[in-house]
Amino acid sequence: MNERHARDVVLVRAIETADQQREILSEDDRSYASRAARELAQWQAAESKAAATQEHFLQQRAEQIIKKLGQRTPAFAAFVRRRPGLHTLVFTLPLLALLLGAGLDRITDPHHADLLSAPLLIIIFWNLAVYLGMLLWLCWPKRRAHRWRAAWIQRLGVGRNALPRKLPHAMSSALFAFMGEWTQLSARLNGARLACTIHLSAAAFALGAMASLYARGLLVQYAAGWESTFLSAEQVHGLLSILFTPAILVFHLPGFTLADVQALHFPQTQAASNGALWVHLYAATLLLLAVAPRLVLAVLAGLRARWLARRFPLDLDQPYFRKLGEATGQPAGVLRVLPFSFTVDEARSKGLQAVAAGLLGEKARVQLAPAIAYGDELRDALKGVDWNNKEISLTAALFNLAATPERESHGAFLNQLIASAAPRGVAVLVDASGFAARNADAARLAERVELWRQFCLYHGVEATVVNLLQPELRALEQGAGLPLSGAL
């Protein structure tokens, strides 16, 4: 699935998830879109003599829904057509860098080929520092993006935060949710595009400086020389020898001696000769150390961005897609439940089946693991759990709301589950049926629910409260999925 289709699918998912009251899309709208998408996917598969896939179905369904909503709400259509800020930046930033580099000599003496040119030395050493930083970053433990980088990626990935006016409240909520989700999903792709743009801009800036040197040299006689308050001729010769050695070796340029450098010291120089040599040395050094490496890095980042755009990493095993996948004959989803200090009887087992059906579709199955008793050794209790089982759509821990959460037991269980690194994270279900049956006071129920939610948030996952004896009392939005660990 490419980037455009993935964006449409994620947008439709955000709308359907937020539209719990069916204010935006009625059941008829959703059913019609599914039927039409199934027929179009089958027709497309017949044309290509292949089997209908879930990706084709999701693409066609998203197109049907977006087209219908665009016809109903022009402001939504304008939002869909809005292009992210990165598309403009890709062209304008390198061009601006080229122009700035070409005007670099305006801040220096246009008749002077300075051996210690501050702007040119800054360009060279800045690029060398960037390469060193990139090498160190490869060895640095990976962390989440810094706030400034995340803000840049969000702006470049979804454009301006402002939404169009005259949108229904449900639609506005859905689009805000979409922007937040799409920012996370497209972070790698937009990061690669941003890296490509920055490397191209750095190369263009250095190319502009090179072009400026040669263009002005056609009309102006450069006077080569140097001056410094603190550096001696020997130190300048040593610095320039190290700096220009790669250019001299690669392009076979003439070298220079200590006597040449001493002769070009400004208080001693009498002639304006030999400026071309230093222009060639600086231009060749910029080409080797600034332009060529940056272009290579830009090409690598561009290839990575192109690959991600063509094969957008969208997890189609998530509950929302599993539920819709029934239309294309996809295998039924499986909800794996790990109860902790909680015995699930037959009635509550049926409630779990209803929860699974709402999340993964009517054909969904529940895989109920044996209950882990209070005080059991967690590593031994979870040793038989296959976290890499591809048939499992979602793993959920199950707690009893009537129990008081404890860090040493319930918290340790949550930490062990999260550390086990399930492919899509771990959800938390808290059953309120037992507590609600013994306590009719709504205030006490709300207080206990809040206690569990705060406890789970402390351990890095959001709790979802259900009533397994009466699932309709706390019905989950069908296909919406559950909050998972790692998403906070």
Tab-separated table of N, CA, C and O in Angstrom, residues 338-403:
chain	number	residue	atom	x	y	z
A	338	LEU	N	-5.177	-12.629	29.006
A	338	LEU	CA	-4.349	-13.138	30.103
A	338	LEU	C	-4.913	-12.619	31.422
A	338	LEU	O	-4.617	-11.493	31.830
A	339	PRO	N	-5.758	-13.416	32.103
A	339	PRO	CA	-6.341	-12.937	33.373
A	339	PRO	C	-5.309	-12.980	34.502
A	339	PRO	O	-4.482	-13.896	34.572
A	340	PHE	N	-5.392	-12.005	35.389
A	340	PHE	CA	-4.506	-11.971	36.559
A	340	PHE	C	-5.375	-11.975	37.811
A	340	PHE	O	-6.189	-11.072	38.028
A	341	SER	N	-5.188	-13.005	38.619
A	341	SER	CA	-5.933	-13.160	39.879
A	341	SER	C	-7.437	-12.986	39.648
A	341	SER	O	-8.114	-12.284	40.386
A	342	PHE	N	-7.920	-13.635	38.603
A	342	PHE	CA	-9.312	-13.449	38.203
A	342	PHE	C	-9.756	-14.709	37.454
A	342	PHE	O	-9.222	-15.032	36.387
A	343	THR	N	-10.734	-15.403	38.025
A	343	THR	CA	-11.273	-16.596	37.385
A	343	THR	C	-12.439	-16.206	36.490
A	343	THR	O	-13.427	-15.622	36.956
A	344	VAL	N	-12.344	-16.515	35.238
A	344	VAL	CA	-13.375	-16.161	34.260
A	344	VAL	C	-14.357	-17.324	34.138
A	344	VAL	O	-13.995	-18.406	33.660
A	345	ASP	N	-15.591	-17.099	34.591
A	345	ASP	CA	-16.603	-18.153	34.494
A	345	ASP	C	-17.215	-18.163	33.094
A	345	ASP	O	-16.835	-17.395	32.206
A	346	GLU	N	-18.201	-19.023	32.911
A	346	GLU	CA	-18.796	-19.192	31.588
A	346	GLU	C	-19.505	-17.926	31.131
A	346	GLU	O	-19.415	-17.541	29.953
A	347	ALA	N	-20.220	-17.249	32.030
A	347	ALA	CA	-20.947	-16.036	31.646
A	347	ALA	C	-19.984	-14.939	31.211
A	347	ALA	O	-20.216	-14.252	30.207
A	348	ARG	N	-18.919	-14.773	31.953
A	348	ARG	CA	-17.935	-13.741	31.587
A	348	ARG	C	-17.148	-14.141	30.341
A	348	ARG	O	-16.683	-13.276	29.591
A	349	SER	N	-16.999	-15.439	30.121
A	349	SER	CA	-16.351	-15.880	28.899
A	349	SER	C	-17.171	-15.472	27.674
A	349	SER	O	-16.617	-15.068	26.643
A	350	LYS	N	-18.497	-15.549	27.787
A	350	LYS	CA	-19.353	-15.077	26.704
A	350	LYS	C	-19.217	-13.568	26.523
A	350	LYS	O	-19.270	-13.056	25.397
A	351	GLY	N	-19.041	-12.860	27.625
A	351	GLY	CA	-18.818	-11.413	27.535
A	351	GLY	C	-17.529	-11.091	26.804
A	351	GLY	O	-17.466	-10.145	26.011
A	352	LEU	N	-16.491	-11.881	27.056
A	352	LEU	CA	-15.239	-11.686	26.331
A	352	LEU	C	-15.428	-11.935	24.837
A	352	LEU	O	-14.835	-11.250	23.996
A	353	GLN	N	-16.254	-12.908	24.506
A	353	GLN	CA	-16.532	-13.174	23.097
A	353	GLN	C	-17.230	-11.985	22.451
A	353	GLN	O	-16.944	-11.623	21.299
A	354	ALA	N	-18.139	-11.339	23.190
A	354	ALA	CA	-18.812	-10.150	22.667
A	354	ALA	C	-17.825	-9.005	22.475
A	354	ALA	O	-17.899	-8.256	21.490
A	355	VAL	N	-16.887	-8.859	23.409
A	355	VAL	CA	-15.855	-7.822	23.269
A	355	VAL	C	-15.000	-8.095	22.037
A	355	VAL	O	-14.693	-7.186	21.249
A	356	ALA	N	-14.605	-9.343	21.860
A	356	ALA	CA	-13.791	-9.700	20.692
A	356	ALA	C	-14.540	-9.459	19.390
A	356	ALA	O	-13.968	-8.985	18.402
A	357	ALA	N	-15.835	-9.775	19.371
A	357	ALA	CA	-16.632	-9.549	18.164
A	357	ALA	C	-16.722	-8.064	17.839
A	357	ALA	O	-16.677	-7.664	16.672
A	358	GLY	N	-16.857	-7.232	18.857
A	358	GLY	CA	-16.910	-5.794	18.609
A	358	GLY	C	-15.597	-5.238	18.112
A	358	GLY	O	-15.566	-4.288	17.324
A	359	LEU	N	-14.491	-5.846	18.549
A	359	LEU	CA	-13.180	-5.338	18.160
A	359	LEU	C	-12.688	-5.916	16.849
A	359	LEU	O	-12.097	-5.210	16.024
A	360	LEU	N	-12.922	-7.221	16.646
A	360	LEU	CA	-12.287	-7.918	15.530
A	360	LEU	C	-13.269	-8.491	14.519
A	360	LEU	O	-12.841	-9.088	13.534
A	361	GLY	N	-14.549	-8.327	14.738
A	361	GLY	CA	-15.526	-8.868	13.800
A	361	GLY	C	-16.301	-10.025	14.401
A	361	GLY	O	-15.922	-10.615	15.422
A	362	GLU	N	-17.403	-10.356	13.742
A	362	GLU	CA	-18.304	-11.365	14.286
A	362	GLU	C	-17.668	-12.743	14.377
A	362	GLU	O	-18.041	-13.556	15.211
A	363	LYS	N	-16.706	-13.025	13.511
A	363	LYS	CA	-16.079	-14.340	13.514
A	363	LYS	C	-14.866	-14.422	14.432
A	363	LYS	O	-14.141	-15.423	14.434
A	364	ALA	N	-14.632	-13.382	15.196
A	364	ALA	CA	-13.454	-13.343	16.061
A	364	ALA	C	-13.520	-14.441	17.121
A	364	ALA	O	-14.598	-14.847	17.564
A	365	ARG	N	-12.352	-14.903	17.530
A	365	ARG	CA	-12.251	-15.925	18.568
A	365	ARG	C	-11.488	-15.377	19.763
A	365	ARG	O	-10.714	-14.421	19.645
A	366	VAL	N	-11.737	-15.991	20.909
A	366	VAL	CA	-11.051	-15.623	22.146
A	366	VAL	C	-10.141	-16.771	22.558
A	366	VAL	O	-10.580	-17.929	22.621
A	367	GLN	N	-8.901	-16.459	22.817
A	367	GLN	CA	-7.954	-17.442	23.353
A	367	GLN	C	-7.709	-17.062	24.815
A	367	GLN	O	-6.950	-16.144	25.117
A	368	LEU	N	-8.365	-17.771	25.702
A	368	LEU	CA	-8.309	-17.450	27.129
A	368	LEU	C	-7.230	-18.292	27.788
A	368	LEU	O	-7.320	-19.527	27.845
A	369	ALA	N	-6.207	-17.627	28.290
A	369	ALA	CA	-5.117	-18.327	28.962
A	369	ALA	C	-5.517	-18.648	30.393
A	369	ALA	O	-6.413	-18.020	30.965
A	370	PRO	N	-4.875	-19.633	31.011
A	370	PRO	CA	-5.160	-19.935	32.425
A	370	PRO	C	-4.862	-18.716	33.304
A	370	PRO	O	-3.904	-17.981	33.063
A	371	ALA	N	-5.711	-18.525	34.296
A	371	ALA	CA	-5.545	-17.374	35.180
A	371	ALA	C	-4.241	-17.475	35.959
A	371	ALA	O	-3.853	-18.553	36.421
A	372	ILE	N	-3.557	-16.340	36.083
A	372	ILE	CA	-2.325	-16.268	36.873
A	372	ILE	C	-2.702	-15.886	38.290
A	372	ILE	O	-3.325	-14.840	38.530
A	373	ALA	N	-2.373	-16.729	39.229
A	373	ALA	CA	-2.775	-16.512	40.619
A	373	ALA	C	-1.907	-15.440	41.272
A	373	ALA	O	-0.764	-15.195	40.863
A	374	TYR	N	-2.490	-14.808	42.269
A	374	TYR	CA	-1.782	-13.791	43.044
A	374	TYR	C	-0.576	-14.442	43.717
A	374	TYR	O	-0.697	-15.439	44.419
A	375	GLY	N	0.607	-13.894	43.490
A	375	GLY	CA	1.816	-14.412	44.105
A	375	GLY	C	2.582	-15.397	43.248
A	375	GLY	O	3.667	-15.840	43.650
A	376	ASP	N	2.041	-15.787	42.068
A	376	ASP	CA	2.773	-16.706	41.197
A	376	ASP	C	4.027	-16.034	40.635
A	376	ASP	O	4.084	-14.811	40.491
A	377	GLU	N	5.000	-16.851	40.316
A	377	GLU	CA	6.201	-16.338	39.650
A	377	GLU	C	5.832	-15.975	38.218
A	377	GLU	O	5.443	-16.835	37.423
A	378	LEU	N	5.945	-14.692	37.879
A	378	LEU	CA	5.427	-14.208	36.608
A	378	LEU	C	6.183	-14.784	35.426
A	378	LEU	O	5.598	-15.122	34.390
A	379	ARG	N	7.476	-14.888	35.524
A	379	ARG	CA	8.249	-15.413	34.395
A	379	ARG	C	7.850	-16.836	34.068
A	379	ARG	O	7.727	-17.210	32.894
A	380	ASP	N	7.633	-17.645	35.105
A	380	ASP	CA	7.222	-19.025	34.869
A	380	ASP	C	5.801	-19.076	34.326
A	380	ASP	O	5.490	-19.891	33.446
A	381	ALA	N	4.923	-18.190	34.824
A	381	ALA	CA	3.529	-18.199	34.384
A	381	ALA	C	3.395	-17.775	32.924
A	381	ALA	O	2.487	-18.226	32.222
A	382	LEU	N	4.273	-16.901	32.461
A	382	LEU	CA	4.191	-16.393	31.089
A	382	LEU	C	5.157	-17.097	30.144
A	382	LEU	O	5.270	-16.705	28.982
A	383	LYS	N	5.822	-18.124	30.635
A	383	LYS	CA	6.840	-18.783	29.814
A	383	LYS	C	6.220	-19.434	28.589
A	383	LYS	O	6.825	-19.478	27.523
A	384	GLY	N	5.012	-19.936	28.699
A	384	GLY	CA	4.390	-20.633	27.581
A	384	GLY	C	3.688	-19.732	26.576
A	384	GLY	O	3.114	-20.218	25.596
A	385	VAL	N	3.713	-18.408	26.780
A	385	VAL	CA	3.037	-17.483	25.868
A	385	VAL	C	3.926	-17.223	24.654
A	385	VAL	O	5.067	-16.805	24.796
A	386	ASP	N	3.383	-17.477	23.485
A	386	ASP	CA	4.125	-17.255	22.235
A	386	ASP	C	3.815	-15.841	21.746
A	386	ASP	O	2.775	-15.585	21.139
A	387	TRP	N	4.732	-14.919	21.986
A	387	TRP	CA	4.487	-13.521	21.631
A	387	TRP	C	4.595	-13.290	20.128
A	387	TRP	O	4.105	-12.276	19.629
A	388	ASN	N	5.194	-14.191	19.407
A	388	ASN	CA	5.369	-14.019	17.962
A	388	ASN	C	4.339	-14.781	17.142
A	388	ASN	O	4.488	-14.912	15.929
A	389	ASN	N	3.304	-15.267	17.792
A	389	ASN	CA	2.243	-15.980	17.082
A	389	ASN	C	1.480	-15.005	16.187
A	389	ASN	O	0.798	-14.100	16.662
A	390	LYS	N	1.580	-15.186	14.870
A	390	LYS	CA	0.972	-14.261	13.924
A	390	LYS	C	-0.547	-14.376	13.884
A	390	LYS	O	-1.215	-13.501	13.339
A	391	GLU	N	-1.099	-15.466	14.432
A	391	GLU	CA	-2.555	-15.617	14.432
A	391	GLU	C	-3.219	-14.730	15.484
A	391	GLU	O	-4.424	-14.485	15.402
A	392	ILE	N	-2.461	-14.275	16.457
A	392	ILE	CA	-3.010	-13.435	17.516
A	392	ILE	C	-3.114	-12.005	17.020
A	392	ILE	O	-2.123	-11.389	16.630
A	393	SER	N	-4.330	-11.469	17.029
A	393	SER	CA	-4.532	-10.085	16.585
A	393	SER	C	-4.268	-9.089	17.697
A	393	SER	O	-3.771	-7.987	17.450
A	394	LEU	N	-4.607	-9.469	18.937
A	394	LEU	CA	-4.499	-8.526	20.048
A	394	LEU	C	-4.330	-9.305	21.344
A	394	LEU	O	-4.997	-10.325	21.552
A	395	THR	N	-3.425	-8.838	22.186
A	395	THR	CA	-3.208	-9.429	23.506
A	395	THR	C	-3.688	-8.456	24.571
A	395	THR	O	-3.332	-7.273	24.529
A	396	ALA	N	-4.487	-8.951	25.504
A	396	ALA	CA	-5.048	-8.076	26.549
A	396	ALA	C	-4.887	-8.732	27.910
A	396	ALA	O	-5.143	-9.930	28.078
A	397	ALA	N	-4.437	-7.938	28.879
A	397	ALA	CA	-4.443	-8.365	30.275
A	397	ALA	C	-5.820	-8.084	30.865
A	397	ALA	O	-6.447	-7.067	30.543
A	398	LEU	N	-6.304	-8.971	31.698
A	398	LEU	CA	-7.641	-8.828	32.276
A	398	LEU	C	-7.540	-8.758	33.790
A	398	LEU	O	-6.981	-9.660	34.434
A	399	PHE	N	-8.079	-7.689	34.377
A	399	PHE	CA	-8.096	-7.495	35.816
A	399	PHE	C	-9.540	-7.379	36.297
A	399	PHE	O	-10.464	-7.119	35.514
A	400	ASN	N	-9.693	-7.542	37.588
A	400	ASN	CA	-10.988	-7.379	38.243
A	400	ASN	C	-11.032	-6.015	38.917
A	400	ASN	O	-10.156	-5.692	39.724
A	401	LEU	N	-12.045	-5.218	38.561
A	401	LEU	CA	-12.146	-3.883	39.147
A	401	LEU	C	-12.282	-3.931	40.653
A	401	LEU	O	-11.891	-2.986	41.361
A	402	ALA	N	-12.839	-5.029	41.180
A	402	ALA	CA	-13.039	-5.124	42.626
A	402	ALA	C	-11.714	-5.230	43.373
A	402	ALA	O	-11.646	-4.913	44.570
A	403	ALA	N	-10.661	-5.665	42.709
A	403	ALA	CA	-9.358	-5.768	43.367
A	403	ALA	C	-8.699	-4.401	43.451
A	403	ALA	O	-8.881	-3.545	42.579
